[in-house]
mmCIF file of C-alpha atoms in Angstrom:
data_model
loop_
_atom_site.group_PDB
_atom_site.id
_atom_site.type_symbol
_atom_site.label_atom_id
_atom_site.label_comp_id
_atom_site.label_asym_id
_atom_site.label_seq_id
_atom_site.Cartn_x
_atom_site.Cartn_y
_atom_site.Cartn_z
ATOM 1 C CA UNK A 1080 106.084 134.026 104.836
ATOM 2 C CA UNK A 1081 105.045 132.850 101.560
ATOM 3 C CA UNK A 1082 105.781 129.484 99.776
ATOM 4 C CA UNK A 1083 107.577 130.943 97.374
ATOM 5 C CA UNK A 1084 110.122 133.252 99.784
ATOM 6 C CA UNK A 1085 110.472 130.034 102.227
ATOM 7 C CA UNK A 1086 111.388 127.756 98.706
ATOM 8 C CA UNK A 1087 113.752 130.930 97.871
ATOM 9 C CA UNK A 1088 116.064 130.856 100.938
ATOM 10 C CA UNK A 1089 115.866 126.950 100.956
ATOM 11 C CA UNK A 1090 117.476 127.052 97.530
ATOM 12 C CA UNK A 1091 119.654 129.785 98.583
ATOM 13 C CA UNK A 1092 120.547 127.297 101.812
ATOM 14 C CA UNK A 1093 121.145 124.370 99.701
ATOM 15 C CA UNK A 1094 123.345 126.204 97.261
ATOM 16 C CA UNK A 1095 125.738 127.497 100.233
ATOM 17 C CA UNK A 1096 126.031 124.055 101.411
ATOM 18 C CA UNK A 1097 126.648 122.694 97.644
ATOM 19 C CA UNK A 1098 129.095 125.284 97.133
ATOM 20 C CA UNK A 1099 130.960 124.478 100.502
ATOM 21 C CA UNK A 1100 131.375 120.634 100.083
ATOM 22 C CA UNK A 1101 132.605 120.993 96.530
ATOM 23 C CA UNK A 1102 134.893 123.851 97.413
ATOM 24 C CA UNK A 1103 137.109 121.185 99.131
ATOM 25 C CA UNK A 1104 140.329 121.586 97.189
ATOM 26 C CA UNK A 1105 141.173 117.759 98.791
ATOM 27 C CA UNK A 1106 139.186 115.118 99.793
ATOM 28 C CA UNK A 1107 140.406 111.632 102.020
ATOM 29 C CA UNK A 1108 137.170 108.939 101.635
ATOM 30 C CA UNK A 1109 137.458 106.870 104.872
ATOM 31 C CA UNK A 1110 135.952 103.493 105.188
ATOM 32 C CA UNK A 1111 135.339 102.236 108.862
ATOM 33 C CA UNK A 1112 133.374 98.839 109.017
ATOM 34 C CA UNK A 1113 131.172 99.970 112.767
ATOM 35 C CA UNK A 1114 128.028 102.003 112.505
ATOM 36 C CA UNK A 1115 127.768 105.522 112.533
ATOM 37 C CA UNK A 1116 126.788 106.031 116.092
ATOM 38 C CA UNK A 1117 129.966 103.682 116.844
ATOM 39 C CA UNK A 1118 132.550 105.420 119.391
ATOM 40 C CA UNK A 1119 135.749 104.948 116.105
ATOM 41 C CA UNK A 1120 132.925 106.328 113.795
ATOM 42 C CA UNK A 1121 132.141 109.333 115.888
ATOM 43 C CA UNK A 1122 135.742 110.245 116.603
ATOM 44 C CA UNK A 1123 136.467 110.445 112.864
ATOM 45 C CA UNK A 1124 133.308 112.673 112.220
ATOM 46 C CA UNK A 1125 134.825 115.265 114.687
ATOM 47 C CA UNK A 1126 138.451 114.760 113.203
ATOM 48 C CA UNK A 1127 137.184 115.565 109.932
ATOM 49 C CA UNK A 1128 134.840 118.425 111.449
ATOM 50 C CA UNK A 1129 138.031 119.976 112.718
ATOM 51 C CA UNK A 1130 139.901 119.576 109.639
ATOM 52 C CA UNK A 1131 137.522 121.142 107.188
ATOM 53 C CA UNK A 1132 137.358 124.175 109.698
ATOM 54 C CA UNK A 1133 140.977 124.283 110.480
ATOM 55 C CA UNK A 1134 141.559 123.957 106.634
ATOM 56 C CA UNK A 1135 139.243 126.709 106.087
ATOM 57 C CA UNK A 1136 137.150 124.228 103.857
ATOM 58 C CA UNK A 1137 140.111 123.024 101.654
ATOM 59 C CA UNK A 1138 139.938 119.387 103.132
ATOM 60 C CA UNK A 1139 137.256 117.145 103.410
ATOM 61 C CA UNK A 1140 137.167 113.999 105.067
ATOM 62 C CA UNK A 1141 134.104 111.694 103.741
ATOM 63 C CA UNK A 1142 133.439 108.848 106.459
ATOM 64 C CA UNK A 1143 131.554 105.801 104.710
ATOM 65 C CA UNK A 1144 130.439 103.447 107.649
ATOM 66 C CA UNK A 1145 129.164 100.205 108.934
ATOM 67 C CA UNK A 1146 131.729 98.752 106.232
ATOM 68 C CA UNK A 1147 129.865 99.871 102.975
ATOM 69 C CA UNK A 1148 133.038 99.494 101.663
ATOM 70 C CA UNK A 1149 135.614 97.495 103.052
ATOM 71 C CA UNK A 1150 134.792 94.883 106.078
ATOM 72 C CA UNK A 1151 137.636 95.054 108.803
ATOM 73 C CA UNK A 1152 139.764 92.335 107.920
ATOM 74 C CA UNK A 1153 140.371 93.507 104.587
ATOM 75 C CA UNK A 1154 140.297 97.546 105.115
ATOM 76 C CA UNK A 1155 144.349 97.539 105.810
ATOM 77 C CA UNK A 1156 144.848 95.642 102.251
ATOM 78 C CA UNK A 1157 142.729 98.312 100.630
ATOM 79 C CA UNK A 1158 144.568 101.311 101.961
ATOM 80 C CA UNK A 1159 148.162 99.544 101.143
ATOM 81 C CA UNK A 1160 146.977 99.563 97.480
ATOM 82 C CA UNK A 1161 145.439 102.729 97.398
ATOM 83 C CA UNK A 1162 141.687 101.189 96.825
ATOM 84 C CA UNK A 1163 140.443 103.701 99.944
ATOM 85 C CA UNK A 1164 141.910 106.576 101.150
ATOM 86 C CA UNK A 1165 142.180 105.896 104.879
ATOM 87 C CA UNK A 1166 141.154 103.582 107.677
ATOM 88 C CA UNK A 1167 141.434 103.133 110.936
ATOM 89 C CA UNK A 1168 142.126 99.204 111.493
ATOM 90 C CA UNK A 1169 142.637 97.438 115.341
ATOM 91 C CA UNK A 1170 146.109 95.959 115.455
ATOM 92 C CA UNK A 1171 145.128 92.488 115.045
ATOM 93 C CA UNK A 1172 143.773 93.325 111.503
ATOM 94 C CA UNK A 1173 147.055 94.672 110.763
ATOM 95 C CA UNK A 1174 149.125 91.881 112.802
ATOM 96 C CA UNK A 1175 148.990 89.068 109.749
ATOM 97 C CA UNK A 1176 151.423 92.042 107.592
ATOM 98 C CA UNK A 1177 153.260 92.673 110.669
ATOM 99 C CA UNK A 1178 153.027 90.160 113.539
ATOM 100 C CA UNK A 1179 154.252 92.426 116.079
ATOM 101 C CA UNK A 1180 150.950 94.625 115.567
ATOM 102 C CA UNK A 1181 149.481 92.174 117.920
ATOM 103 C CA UNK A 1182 151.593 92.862 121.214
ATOM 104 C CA UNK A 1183 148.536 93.830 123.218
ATOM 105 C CA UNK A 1184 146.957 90.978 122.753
ATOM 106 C CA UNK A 1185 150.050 89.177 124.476
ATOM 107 C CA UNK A 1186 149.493 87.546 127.665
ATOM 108 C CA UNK A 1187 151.995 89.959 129.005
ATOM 109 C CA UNK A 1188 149.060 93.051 128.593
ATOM 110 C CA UNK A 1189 146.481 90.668 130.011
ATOM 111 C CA UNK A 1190 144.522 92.983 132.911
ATOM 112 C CA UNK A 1191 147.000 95.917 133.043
ATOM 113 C CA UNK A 1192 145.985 99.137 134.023
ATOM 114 C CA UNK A 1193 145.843 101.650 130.828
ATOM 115 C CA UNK A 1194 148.936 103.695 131.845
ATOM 116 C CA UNK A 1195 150.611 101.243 131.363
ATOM 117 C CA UNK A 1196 149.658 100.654 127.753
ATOM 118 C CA UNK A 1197 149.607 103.800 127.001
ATOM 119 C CA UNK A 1198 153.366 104.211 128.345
ATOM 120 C CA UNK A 1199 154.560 101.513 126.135
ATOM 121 C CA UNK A 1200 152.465 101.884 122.435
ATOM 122 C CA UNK A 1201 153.163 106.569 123.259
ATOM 123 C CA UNK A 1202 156.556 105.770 123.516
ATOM 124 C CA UNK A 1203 159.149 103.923 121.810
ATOM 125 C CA UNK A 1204 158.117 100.763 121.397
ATOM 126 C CA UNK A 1205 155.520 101.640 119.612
ATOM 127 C CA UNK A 1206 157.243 104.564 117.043
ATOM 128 C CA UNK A 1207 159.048 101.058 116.071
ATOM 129 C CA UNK A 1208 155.585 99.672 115.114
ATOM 130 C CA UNK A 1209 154.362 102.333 113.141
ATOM 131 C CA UNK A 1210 157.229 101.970 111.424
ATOM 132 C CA UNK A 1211 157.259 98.479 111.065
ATOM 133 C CA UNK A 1212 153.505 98.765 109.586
ATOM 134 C CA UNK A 1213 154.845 102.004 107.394
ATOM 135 C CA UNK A 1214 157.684 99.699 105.717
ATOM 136 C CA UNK A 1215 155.622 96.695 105.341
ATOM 137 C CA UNK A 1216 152.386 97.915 103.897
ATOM 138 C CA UNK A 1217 153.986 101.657 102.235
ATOM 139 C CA UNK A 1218 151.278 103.379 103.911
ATOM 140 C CA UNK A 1219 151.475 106.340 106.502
ATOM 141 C CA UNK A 1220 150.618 105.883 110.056
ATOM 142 C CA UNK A 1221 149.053 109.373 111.238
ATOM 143 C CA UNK A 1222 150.179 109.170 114.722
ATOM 144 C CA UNK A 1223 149.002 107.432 118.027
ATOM 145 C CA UNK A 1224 146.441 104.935 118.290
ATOM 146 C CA UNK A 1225 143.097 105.451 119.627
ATOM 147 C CA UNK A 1226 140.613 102.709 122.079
ATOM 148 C CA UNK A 1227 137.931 100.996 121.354
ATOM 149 C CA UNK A 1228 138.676 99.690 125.067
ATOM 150 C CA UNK A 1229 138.775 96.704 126.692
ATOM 151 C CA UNK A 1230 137.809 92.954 125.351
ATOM 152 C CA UNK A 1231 134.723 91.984 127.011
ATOM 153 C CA UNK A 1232 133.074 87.902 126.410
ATOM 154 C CA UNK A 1233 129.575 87.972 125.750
ATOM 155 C CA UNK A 1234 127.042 84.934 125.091
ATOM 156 C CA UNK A 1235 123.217 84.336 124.165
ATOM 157 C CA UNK A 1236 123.252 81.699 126.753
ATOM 158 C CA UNK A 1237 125.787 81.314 129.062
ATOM 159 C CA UNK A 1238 126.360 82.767 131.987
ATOM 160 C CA UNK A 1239 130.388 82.767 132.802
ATOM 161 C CA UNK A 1240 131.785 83.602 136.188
ATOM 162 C CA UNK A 1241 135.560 82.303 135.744
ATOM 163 C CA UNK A 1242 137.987 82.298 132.879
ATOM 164 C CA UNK A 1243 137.593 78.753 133.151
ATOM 165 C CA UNK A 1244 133.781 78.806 131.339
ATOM 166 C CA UNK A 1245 135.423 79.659 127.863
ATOM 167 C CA UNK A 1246 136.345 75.588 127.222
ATOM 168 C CA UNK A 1247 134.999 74.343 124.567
ATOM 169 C CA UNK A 1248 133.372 77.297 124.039
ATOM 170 C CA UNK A 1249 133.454 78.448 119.960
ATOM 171 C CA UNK A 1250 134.153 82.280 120.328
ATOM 172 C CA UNK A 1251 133.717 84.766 117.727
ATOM 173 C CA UNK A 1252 136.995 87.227 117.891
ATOM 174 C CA UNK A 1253 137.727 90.108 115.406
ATOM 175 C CA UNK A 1254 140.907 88.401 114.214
ATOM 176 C CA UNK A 1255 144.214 88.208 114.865
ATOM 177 C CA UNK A 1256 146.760 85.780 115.384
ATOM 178 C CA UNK A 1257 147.742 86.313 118.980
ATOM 179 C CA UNK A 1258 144.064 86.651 120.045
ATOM 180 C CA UNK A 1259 143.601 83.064 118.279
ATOM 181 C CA UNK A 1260 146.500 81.702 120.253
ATOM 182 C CA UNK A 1261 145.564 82.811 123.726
ATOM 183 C CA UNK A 1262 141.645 81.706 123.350
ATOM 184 C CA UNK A 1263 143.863 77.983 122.388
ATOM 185 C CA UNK A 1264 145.167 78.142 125.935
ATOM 186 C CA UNK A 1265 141.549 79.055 127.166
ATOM 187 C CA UNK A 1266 140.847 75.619 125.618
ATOM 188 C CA UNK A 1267 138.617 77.508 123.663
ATOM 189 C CA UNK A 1268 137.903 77.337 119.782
ATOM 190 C CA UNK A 1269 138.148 80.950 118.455
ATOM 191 C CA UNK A 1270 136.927 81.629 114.889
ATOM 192 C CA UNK A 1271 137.332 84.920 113.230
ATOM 193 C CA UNK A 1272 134.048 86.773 111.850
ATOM 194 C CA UNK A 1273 133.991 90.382 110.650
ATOM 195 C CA UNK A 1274 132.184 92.702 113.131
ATOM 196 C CA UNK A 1275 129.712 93.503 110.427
ATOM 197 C CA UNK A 1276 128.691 89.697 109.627
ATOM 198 C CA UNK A 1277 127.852 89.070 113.550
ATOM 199 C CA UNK A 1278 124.508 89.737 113.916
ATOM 200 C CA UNK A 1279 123.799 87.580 111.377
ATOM 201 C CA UNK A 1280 126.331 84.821 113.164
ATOM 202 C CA UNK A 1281 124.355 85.041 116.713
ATOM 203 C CA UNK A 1282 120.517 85.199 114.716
ATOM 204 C CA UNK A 1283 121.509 82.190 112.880
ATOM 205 C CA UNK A 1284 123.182 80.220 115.823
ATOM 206 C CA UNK A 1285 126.494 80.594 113.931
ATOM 207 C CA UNK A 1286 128.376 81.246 117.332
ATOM 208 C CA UNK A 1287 126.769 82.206 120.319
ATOM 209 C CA UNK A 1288 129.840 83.260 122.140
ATOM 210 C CA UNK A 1289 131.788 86.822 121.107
ATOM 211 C CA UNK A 1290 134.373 88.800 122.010
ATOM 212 C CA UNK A 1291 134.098 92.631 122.105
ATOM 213 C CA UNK A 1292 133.268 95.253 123.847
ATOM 214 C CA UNK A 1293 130.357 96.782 125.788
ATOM 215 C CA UNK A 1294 130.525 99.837 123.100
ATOM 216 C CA UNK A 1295 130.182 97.745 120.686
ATOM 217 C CA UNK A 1296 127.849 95.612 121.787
ATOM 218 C CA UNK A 1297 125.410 98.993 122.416
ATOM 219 C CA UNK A 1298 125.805 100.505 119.400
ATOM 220 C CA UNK A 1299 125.044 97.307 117.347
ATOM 221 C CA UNK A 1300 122.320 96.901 119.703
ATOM 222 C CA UNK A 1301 123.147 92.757 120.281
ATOM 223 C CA UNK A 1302 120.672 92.430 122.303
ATOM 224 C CA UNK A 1303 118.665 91.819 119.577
ATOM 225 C CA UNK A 1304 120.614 88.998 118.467
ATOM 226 C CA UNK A 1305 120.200 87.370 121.715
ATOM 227 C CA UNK A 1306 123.324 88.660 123.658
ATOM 228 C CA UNK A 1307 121.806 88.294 127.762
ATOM 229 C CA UNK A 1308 125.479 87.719 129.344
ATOM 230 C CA UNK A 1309 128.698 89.552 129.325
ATOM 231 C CA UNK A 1310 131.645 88.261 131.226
ATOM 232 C CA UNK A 1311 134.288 91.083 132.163
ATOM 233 C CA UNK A 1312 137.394 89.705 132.195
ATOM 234 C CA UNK A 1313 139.561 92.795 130.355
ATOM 235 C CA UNK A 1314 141.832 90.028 128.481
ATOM 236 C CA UNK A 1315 143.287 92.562 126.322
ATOM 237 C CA UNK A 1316 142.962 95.861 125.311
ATOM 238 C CA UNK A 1317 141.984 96.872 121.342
ATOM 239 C CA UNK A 1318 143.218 100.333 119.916
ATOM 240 C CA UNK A 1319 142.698 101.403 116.140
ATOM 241 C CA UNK A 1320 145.500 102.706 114.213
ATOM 242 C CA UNK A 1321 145.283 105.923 111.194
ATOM 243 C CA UNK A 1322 146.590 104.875 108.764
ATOM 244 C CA UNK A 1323 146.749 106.904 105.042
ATOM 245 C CA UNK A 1324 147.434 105.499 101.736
ATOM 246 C CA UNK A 1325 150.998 106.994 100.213
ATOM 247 C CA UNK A 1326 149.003 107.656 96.930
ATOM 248 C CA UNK A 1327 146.226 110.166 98.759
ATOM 249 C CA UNK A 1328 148.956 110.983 101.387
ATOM 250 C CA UNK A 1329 151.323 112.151 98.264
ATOM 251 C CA UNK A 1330 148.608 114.664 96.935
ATOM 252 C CA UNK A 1331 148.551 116.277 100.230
ATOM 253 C CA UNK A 1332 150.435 119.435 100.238
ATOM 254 C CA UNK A 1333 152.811 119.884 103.279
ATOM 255 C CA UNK A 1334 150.848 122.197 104.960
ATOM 256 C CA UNK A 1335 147.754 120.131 104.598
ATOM 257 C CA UNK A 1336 149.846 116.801 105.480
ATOM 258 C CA UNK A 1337 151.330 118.769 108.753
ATOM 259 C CA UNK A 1338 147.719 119.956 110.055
ATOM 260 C CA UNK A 1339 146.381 116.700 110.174
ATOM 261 C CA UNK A 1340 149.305 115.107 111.850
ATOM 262 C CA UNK A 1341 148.709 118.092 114.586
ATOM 263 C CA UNK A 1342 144.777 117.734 114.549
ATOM 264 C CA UNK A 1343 145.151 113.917 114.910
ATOM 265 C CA UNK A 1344 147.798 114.259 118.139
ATOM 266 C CA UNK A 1345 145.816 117.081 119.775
ATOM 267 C CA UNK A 1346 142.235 115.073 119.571
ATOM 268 C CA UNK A 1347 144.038 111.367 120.805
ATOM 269 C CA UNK A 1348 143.830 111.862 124.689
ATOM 270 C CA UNK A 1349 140.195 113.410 124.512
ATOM 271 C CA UNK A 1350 139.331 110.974 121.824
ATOM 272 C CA UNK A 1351 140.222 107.945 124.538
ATOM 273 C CA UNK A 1352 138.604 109.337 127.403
ATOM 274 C CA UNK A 1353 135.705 109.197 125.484
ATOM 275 C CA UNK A 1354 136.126 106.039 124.320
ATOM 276 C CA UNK A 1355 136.459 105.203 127.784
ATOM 277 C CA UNK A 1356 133.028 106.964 128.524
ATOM 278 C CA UNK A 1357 131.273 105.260 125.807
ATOM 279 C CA UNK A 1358 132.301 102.293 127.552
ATOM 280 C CA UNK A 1359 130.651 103.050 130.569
ATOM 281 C CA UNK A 1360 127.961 104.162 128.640
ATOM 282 C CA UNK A 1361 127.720 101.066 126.990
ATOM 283 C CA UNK A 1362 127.526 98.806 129.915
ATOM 284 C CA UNK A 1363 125.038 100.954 131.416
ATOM 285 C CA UNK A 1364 123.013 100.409 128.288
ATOM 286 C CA UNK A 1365 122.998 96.448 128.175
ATOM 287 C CA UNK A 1366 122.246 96.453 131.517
ATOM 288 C CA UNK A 1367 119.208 98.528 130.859
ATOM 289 C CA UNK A 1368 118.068 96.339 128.017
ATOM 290 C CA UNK A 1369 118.860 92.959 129.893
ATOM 291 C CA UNK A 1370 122.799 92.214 129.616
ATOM 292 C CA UNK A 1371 124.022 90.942 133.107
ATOM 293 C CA UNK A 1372 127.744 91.573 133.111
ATOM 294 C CA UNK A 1373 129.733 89.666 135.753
ATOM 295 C CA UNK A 1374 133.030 90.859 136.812
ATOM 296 C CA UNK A 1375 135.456 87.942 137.626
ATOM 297 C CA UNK A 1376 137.664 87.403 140.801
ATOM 298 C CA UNK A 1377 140.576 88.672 140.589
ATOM 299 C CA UNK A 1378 142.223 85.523 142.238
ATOM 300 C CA UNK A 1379 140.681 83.811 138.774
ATOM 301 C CA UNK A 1380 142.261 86.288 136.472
ATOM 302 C CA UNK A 1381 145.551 85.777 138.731
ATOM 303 C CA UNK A 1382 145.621 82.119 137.740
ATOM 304 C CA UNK A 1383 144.868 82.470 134.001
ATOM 305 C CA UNK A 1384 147.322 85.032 133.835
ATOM 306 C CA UNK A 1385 150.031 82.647 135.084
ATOM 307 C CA UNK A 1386 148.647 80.358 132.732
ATOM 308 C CA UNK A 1387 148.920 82.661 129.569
ATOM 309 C CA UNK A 1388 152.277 83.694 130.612
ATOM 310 C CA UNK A 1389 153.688 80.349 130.594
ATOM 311 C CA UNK A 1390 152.349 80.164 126.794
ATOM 312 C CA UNK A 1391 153.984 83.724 125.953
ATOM 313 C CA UNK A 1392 156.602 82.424 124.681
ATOM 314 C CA UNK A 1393 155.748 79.750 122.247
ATOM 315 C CA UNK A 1394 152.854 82.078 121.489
ATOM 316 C CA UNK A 1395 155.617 84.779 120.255
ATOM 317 C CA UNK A 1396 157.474 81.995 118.199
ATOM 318 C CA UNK A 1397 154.303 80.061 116.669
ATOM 319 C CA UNK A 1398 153.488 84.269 115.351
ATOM 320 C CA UNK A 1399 156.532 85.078 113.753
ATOM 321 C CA UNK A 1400 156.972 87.830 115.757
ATOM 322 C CA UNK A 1401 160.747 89.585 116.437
ATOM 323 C CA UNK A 1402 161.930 87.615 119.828
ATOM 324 C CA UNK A 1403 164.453 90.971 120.258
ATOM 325 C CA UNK A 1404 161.218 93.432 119.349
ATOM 326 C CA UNK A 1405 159.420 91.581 122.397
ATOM 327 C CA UNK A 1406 161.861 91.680 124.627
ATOM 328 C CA UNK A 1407 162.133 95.546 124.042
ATOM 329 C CA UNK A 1408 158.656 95.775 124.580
ATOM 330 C CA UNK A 1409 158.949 93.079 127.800
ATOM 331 C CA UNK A 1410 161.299 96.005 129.651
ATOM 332 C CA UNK A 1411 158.804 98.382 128.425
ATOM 333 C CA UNK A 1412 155.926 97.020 130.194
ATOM 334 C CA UNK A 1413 158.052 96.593 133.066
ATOM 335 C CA UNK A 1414 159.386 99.871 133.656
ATOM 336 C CA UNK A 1415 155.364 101.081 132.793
ATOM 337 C CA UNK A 1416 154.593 99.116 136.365
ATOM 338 C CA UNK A 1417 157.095 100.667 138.125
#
């Protein structure tokens, strides 16, 4: 073929794809703060993949990653005022606007099984707390949360075998108030650092203790920032909830407004089982580049439990948080276990 035929049909190639992203009648710009090969970040790319073909290429989604625009703690802000389009944010960047937003990472949700979590923020419980974050930030909560999976401890350079290794420890968490309170009955000294600045924290001896998850971990590849240990201890359990600005929401017509709401609750269940995969996954892959994980005795995790539990509630009151809303979701968890 010559030169000139094979620069003909790349042009003609590059046109067609030109022509199809500007044909978008809508766009939504999304701004997630993990990397692109992230589990969160890869669920949106295939949300937005079914959208534009659903649409018939009148909506595009336009994922900006690794927080090139807003870091985690502050993404939920710039959705409320309309500053980014959409986000997906864990609840403990949305629980200092609503307090409640950090139930999960109650004592009471300490090792349970993920039925049960699933039975109380599906149900509800948790259509109150959508609504709850709907009222207090005017934005539009798309529909269920989705994992990231379970909290998982990991250190440059120690090796922990009981819940009881944290003391003293100074642990990196993502944020959140309840998540500060229950590392204070771990006698630990939790200090909040965006996922995107922690490389940076562990290279520069900043902290040398985190908390997140083996996904995580992976696809930030910590290993190079010294993570060798990873302590299993499923604490709590971190899901990241859609939410829309009312100004891009607003511009939406119905139809367009309806099919992502339908999109979004046909992908959820798929979209955790992955995330549940990439967990495994993830594990798998620190192991292979020299992350022991230890898994804890249950008897241990028995004992803490009791502990947290006896810290519930002056954990709910020191948060603000509705003593009537937790009691609803108290009977929730409860009937879950049944």
């Amino acid at each position: 073929m010559k030169i000139s035929t094979i620069l003909s049909a790349a042009l003609v190639a590059a046109t067609a794809f030109t022509w199809q992203a500007d044909a978008a009648d809508y766009t939504i710009d999304v701004s997630l703060d993990t990397s692109p090969n992230h589990v969160r970040n890869r669920s949106f790319r295939e949300f937005a993949e079914a959208l534009n073909e659903k649409s018939d290429g009148r909506l595009e989604l336009r994922i900006f990653d690794s927080a090139s625009k807003y870091k985690g703690p502050m993404v939920a802000t710039a959705v409320a005022q309309g500053a980014i389009d959409m986000a997906a944010p864990a609840h403990q960047h949305l629980s200092k606007f609503v307090p409640e937003t950090g139930i999960l990472l109650l004592p009471m949700f300490y090792g349970q099984e993920k039925d049960v979590i699933y039975n109380v923020v599906d149900g509800e419980v948790g259509q109150k707390l959508n609504k709850m974050i709907e009222d207090k930030l005017r934005v539009v909560v798309l529909g269920r949360p989705f994992d990231l999976g379970y909290g998982t401890v990991f250190s440059t350079d120690l090796r922990m075998t009981k819940p009881a290794d944290l003391e003293e420890q100074i642990v990196r968490v993502p944020g959140g108030a309840a998540t500060l309170e229950r590392y204070k009955v771990f006698k630990a000294n939790p200090t909040q650092i965006p996922w995107s600045d922690v490389p940076q924290a562990l290279q520069t001896g900043a902290v040398s203790t985190i908390w997140a998850t083996q996904e995580s971990v992976a696809s930030a590849q910590l290993w190079d920032a010294g993570i060798k240990y990873a302590f299993e201890d499923k604490q709590a359990f971190i899901e990241y909830v859609p939410i829309l600005s009312q100004n891009a929401w607003s511009k939406l017509p119905e139809d367009l407004q309806q099919l992502m709401i339908d999109t979004w609750d046909e992908m959820v269940d798929d979209v955790r089982k992955v995330a549940t995969k990439a967990q495994e996954d993830g594990r798998q892959t620190n192991a292979d580049h020299g992350i022991e994980t230890v898994d804890p005795d249950p008897a241990d995790l028995a004992v803490m439990r009791e502990k947290l539990m006896a810290a519930q509630p002056a954990i709910v009151d020191e948060l603000g948080m509705d003593t009537d809303f937790i009691n609803e979701v108290s009977a929730a968890v409860a009937a879950a276990e049944q």
